[in-house]
Coordinates of N, CA and C in Angstrom, one line a residue:
X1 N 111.4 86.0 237.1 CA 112.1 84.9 236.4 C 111.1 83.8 236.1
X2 N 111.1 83.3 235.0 CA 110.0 82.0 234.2 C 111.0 81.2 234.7
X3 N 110.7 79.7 235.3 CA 110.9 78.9 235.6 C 111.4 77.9 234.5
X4 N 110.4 78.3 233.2 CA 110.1 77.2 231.9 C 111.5 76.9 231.3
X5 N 112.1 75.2 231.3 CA 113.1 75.2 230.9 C 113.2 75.7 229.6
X6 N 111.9 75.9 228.9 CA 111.9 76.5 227.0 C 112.5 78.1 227.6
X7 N 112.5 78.3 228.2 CA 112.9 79.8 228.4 C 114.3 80.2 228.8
X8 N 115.1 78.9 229.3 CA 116.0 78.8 229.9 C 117.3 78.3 228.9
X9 N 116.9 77.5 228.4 CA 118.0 76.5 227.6 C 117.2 76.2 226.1
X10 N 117.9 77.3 224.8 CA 117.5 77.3 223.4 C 117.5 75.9 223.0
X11 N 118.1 74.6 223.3 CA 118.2 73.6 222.3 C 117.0 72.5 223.0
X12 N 116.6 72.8 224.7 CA 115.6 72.5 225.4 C 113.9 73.2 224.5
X13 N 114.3 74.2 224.3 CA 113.1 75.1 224.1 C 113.0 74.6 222.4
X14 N 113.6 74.4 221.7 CA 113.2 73.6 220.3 C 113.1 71.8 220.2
X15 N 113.3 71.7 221.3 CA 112.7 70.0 221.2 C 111.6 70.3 222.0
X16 N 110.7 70.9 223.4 CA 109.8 71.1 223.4 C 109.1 71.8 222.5
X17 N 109.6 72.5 221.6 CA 108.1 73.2 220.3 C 108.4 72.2 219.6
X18 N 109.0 71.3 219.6 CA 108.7 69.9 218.3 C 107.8 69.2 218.9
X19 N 107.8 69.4 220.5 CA 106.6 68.2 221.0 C 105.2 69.1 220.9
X20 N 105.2 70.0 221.2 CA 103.9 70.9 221.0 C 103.2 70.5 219.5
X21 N 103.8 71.1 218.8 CA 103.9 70.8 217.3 C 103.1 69.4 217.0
X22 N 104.0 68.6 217.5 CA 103.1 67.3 217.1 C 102.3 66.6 217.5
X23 N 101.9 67.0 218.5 CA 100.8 67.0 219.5 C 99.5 67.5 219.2
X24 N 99.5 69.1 219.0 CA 99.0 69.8 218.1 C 98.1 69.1 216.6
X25 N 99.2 68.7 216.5 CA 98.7 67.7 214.8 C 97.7 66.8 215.1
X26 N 97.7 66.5 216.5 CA 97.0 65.0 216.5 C 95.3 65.7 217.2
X27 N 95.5 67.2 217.3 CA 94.1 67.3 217.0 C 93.2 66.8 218.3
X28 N 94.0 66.7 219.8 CA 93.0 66.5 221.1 C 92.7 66.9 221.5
X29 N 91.6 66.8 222.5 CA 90.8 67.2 223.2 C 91.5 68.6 224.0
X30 N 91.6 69.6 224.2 CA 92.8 70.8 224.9 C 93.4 69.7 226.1
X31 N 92.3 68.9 227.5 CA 92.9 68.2 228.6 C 94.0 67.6 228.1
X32 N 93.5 66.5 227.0 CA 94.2 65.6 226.8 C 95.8 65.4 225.6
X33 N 95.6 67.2 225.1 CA 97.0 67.3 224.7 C 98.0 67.7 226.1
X34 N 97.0 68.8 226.9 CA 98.3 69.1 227.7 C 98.7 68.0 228.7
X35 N 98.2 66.8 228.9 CA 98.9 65.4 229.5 C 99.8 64.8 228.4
X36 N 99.6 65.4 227.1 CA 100.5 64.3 226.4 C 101.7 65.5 226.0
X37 N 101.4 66.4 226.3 CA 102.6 67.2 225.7 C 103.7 67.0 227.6
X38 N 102.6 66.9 228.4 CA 103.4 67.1 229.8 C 104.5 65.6 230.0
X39 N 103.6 64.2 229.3 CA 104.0 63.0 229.1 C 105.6 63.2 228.6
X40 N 105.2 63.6 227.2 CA 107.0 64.0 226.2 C 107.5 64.6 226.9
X41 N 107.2 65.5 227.3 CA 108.1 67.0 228.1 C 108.9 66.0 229.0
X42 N 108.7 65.3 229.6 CA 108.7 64.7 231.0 C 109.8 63.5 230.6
X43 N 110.1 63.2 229.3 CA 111.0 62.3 229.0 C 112.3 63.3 228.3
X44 N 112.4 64.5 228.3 CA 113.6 65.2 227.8 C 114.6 65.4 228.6
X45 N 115.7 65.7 228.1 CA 116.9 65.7 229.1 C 116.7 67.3 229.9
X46 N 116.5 67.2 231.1 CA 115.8 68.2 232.1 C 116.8 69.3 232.1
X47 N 116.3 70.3 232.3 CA 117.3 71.6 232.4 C 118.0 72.0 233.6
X48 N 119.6 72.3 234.0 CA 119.3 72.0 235.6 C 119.3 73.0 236.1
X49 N 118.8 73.0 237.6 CA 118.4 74.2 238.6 C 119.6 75.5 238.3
X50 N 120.7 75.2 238.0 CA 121.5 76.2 238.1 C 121.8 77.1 237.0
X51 N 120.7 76.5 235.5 CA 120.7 77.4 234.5 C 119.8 78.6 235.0
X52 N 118.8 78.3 236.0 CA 117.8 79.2 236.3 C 118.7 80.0 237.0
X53 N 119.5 79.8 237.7 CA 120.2 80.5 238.6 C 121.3 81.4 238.2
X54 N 121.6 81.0 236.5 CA 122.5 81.9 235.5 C 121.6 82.7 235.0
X55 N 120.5 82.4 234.7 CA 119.6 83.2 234.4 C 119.1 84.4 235.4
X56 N 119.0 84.3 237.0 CA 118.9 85.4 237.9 C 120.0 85.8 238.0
X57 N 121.2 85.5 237.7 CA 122.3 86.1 237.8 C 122.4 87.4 236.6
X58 N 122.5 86.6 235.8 CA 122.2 87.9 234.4 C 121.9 88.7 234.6
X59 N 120.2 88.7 234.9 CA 119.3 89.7 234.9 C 119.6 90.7 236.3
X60 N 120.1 89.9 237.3 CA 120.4 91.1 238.8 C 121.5 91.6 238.3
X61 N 122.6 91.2 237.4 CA 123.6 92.0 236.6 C 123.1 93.2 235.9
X62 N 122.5 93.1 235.0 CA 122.2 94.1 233.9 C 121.2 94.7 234.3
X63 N 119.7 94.5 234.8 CA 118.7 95.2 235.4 C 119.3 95.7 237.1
X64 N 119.7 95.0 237.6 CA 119.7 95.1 239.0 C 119.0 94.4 239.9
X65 N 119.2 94.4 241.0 CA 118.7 93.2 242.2 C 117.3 93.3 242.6
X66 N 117.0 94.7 242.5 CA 115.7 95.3 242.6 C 114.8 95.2 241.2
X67 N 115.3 94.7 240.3 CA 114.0 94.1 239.4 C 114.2 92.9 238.8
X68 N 114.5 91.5 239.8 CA 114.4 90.4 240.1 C 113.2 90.0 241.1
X69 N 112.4 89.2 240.5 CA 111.3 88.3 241.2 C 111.6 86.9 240.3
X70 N 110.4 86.2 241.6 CA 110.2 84.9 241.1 C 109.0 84.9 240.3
X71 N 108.5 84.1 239.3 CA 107.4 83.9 238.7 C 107.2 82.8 238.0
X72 N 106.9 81.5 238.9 CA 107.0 80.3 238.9 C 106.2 79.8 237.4
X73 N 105.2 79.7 237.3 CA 103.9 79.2 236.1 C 104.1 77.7 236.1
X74 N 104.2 77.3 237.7 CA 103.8 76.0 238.1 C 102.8 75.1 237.3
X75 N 102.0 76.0 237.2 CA 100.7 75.5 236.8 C 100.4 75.6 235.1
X76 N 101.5 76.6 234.2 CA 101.3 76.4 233.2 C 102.7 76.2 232.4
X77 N 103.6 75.3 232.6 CA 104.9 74.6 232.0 C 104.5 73.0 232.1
X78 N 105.0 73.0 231.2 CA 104.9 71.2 231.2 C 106.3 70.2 232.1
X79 N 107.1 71.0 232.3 CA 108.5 70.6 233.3 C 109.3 71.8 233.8
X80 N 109.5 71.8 235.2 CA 110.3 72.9 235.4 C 111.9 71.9 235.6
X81 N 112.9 72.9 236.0 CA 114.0 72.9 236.2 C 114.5 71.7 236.8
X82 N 115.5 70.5 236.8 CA 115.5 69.8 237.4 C 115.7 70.0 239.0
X83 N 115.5 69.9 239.8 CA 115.4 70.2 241.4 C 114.6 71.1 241.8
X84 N 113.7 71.6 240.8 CA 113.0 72.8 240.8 C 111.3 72.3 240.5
X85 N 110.8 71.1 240.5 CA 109.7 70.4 239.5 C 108.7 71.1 240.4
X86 N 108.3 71.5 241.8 CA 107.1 72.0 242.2 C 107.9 73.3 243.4
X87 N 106.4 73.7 244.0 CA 106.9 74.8 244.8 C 108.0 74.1 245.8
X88 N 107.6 72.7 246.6 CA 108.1 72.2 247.8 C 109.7 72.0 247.2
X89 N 110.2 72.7 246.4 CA 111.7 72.5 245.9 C 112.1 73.9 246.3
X90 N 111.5 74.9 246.4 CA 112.1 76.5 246.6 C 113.2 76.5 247.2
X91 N 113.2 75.8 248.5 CA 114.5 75.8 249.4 C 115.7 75.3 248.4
X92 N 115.6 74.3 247.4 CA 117.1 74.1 246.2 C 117.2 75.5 245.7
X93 N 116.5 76.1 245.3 CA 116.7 77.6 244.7 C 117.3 78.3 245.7
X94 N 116.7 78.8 247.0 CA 117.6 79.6 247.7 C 118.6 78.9 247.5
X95 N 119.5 77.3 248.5 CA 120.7 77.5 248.5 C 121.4 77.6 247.3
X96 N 120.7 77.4 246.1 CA 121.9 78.0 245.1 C 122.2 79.0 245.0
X97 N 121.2 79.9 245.5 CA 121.2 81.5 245.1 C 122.3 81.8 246.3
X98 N 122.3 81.2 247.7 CA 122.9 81.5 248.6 C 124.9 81.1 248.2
X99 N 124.6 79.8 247.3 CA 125.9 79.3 247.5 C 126.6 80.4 246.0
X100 N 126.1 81.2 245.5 CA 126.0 82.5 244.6 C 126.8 83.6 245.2
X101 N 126.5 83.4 246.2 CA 127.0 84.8 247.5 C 126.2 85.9 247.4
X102 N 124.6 85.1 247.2 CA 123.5 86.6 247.4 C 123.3 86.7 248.9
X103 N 123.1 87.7 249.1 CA 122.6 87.9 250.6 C 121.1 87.5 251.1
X104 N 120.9 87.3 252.2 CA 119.9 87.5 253.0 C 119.0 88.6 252.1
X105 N 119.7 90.2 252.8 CA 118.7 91.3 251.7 C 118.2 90.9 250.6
X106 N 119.5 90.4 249.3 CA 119.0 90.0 248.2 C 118.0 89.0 247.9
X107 N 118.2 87.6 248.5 CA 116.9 87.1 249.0 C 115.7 87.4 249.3
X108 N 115.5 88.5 250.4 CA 114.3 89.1 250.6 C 113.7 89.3 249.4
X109 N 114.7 90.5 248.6 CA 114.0 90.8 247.3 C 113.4 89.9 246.3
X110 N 114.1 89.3 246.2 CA 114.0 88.0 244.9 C 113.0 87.1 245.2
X111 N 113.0 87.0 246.5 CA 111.3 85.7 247.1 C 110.2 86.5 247.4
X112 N 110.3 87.8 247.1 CA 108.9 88.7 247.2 C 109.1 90.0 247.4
X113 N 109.9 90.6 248.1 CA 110.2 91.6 248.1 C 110.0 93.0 247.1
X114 N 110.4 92.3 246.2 CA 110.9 93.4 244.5 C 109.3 93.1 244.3
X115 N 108.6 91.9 244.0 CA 106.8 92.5 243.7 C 106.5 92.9 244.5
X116 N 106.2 93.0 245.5 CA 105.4 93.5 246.8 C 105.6 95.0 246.7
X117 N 107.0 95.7 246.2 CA 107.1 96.6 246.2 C 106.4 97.6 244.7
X118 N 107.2 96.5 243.7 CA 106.2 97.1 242.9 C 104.7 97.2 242.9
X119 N 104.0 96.3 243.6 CA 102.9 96.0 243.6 C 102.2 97.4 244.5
X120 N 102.9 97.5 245.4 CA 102.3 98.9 246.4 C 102.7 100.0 245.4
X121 N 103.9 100.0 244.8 CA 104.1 101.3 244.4 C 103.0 101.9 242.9
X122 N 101.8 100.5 242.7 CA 101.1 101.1 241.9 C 99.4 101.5 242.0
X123 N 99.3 100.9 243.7 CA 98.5 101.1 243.6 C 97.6 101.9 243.6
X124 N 96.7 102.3 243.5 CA 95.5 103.7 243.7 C 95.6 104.3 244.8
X125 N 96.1 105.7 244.7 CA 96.3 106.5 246.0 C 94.4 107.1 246.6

């Protein structure tokens, strides 16, 4: 699951590519767009933790529970979720997930589980 509220919420995800966009225009340095695009980003109306959490809902609906992971890109979004802005927020994600009525098991999977598995199941015998 992308964390990136552009991924989450369509009308979020086109006022961030307007800020990209004009950012872009102004032609800086790569550091010094991604502080100014992170600056804008950082003044939009935030997307909240529980769209992410309609969004794991979806996906453990139609794919299943077993091809649900996390896949933060902390380090490459310009704002995550509101209650969600760094890793030390994880614990707001579980209890949503929990106040969801996922399990424990399901948990396991979704915080590592479901990669770890796929991750062994490809490696080099």
């Amino acid at each position: 699951m992308n964390y990136g509220p552009g991924f989450l919420d369509r009308d979020y995800s086109e006022r961030e590519q307007a800020v990209w966009t004009r950012v872009r225009a102004l032609g800086l340095p790569p550091a010094e767009s991604w502080r100014r695009v992170r600056a804008e980003v950082a003044q939009l109306p935030p997307v909240p933790l529980s769209r992410l959490v309609d969004h794991i809902d979806h996906v453990a609906h139609v794919a299943g529970i077993d091809h649900v992971c996390l896949g933060s890109d902390f380090d490459g979004i310009p704002a995550g979720p509101a209650g969600l802005e760094d890793v030390s927020k994880l614990p707001a994600l579980v209890a949503a997930l929990r106040a969801r009525g996922y399990s424990s098991a399901d948990l396991a999977k979704i915080l590592g589980g479901n990669v770890l598995r796929v991750l062994a199941s490809n490696e080099p015998r």
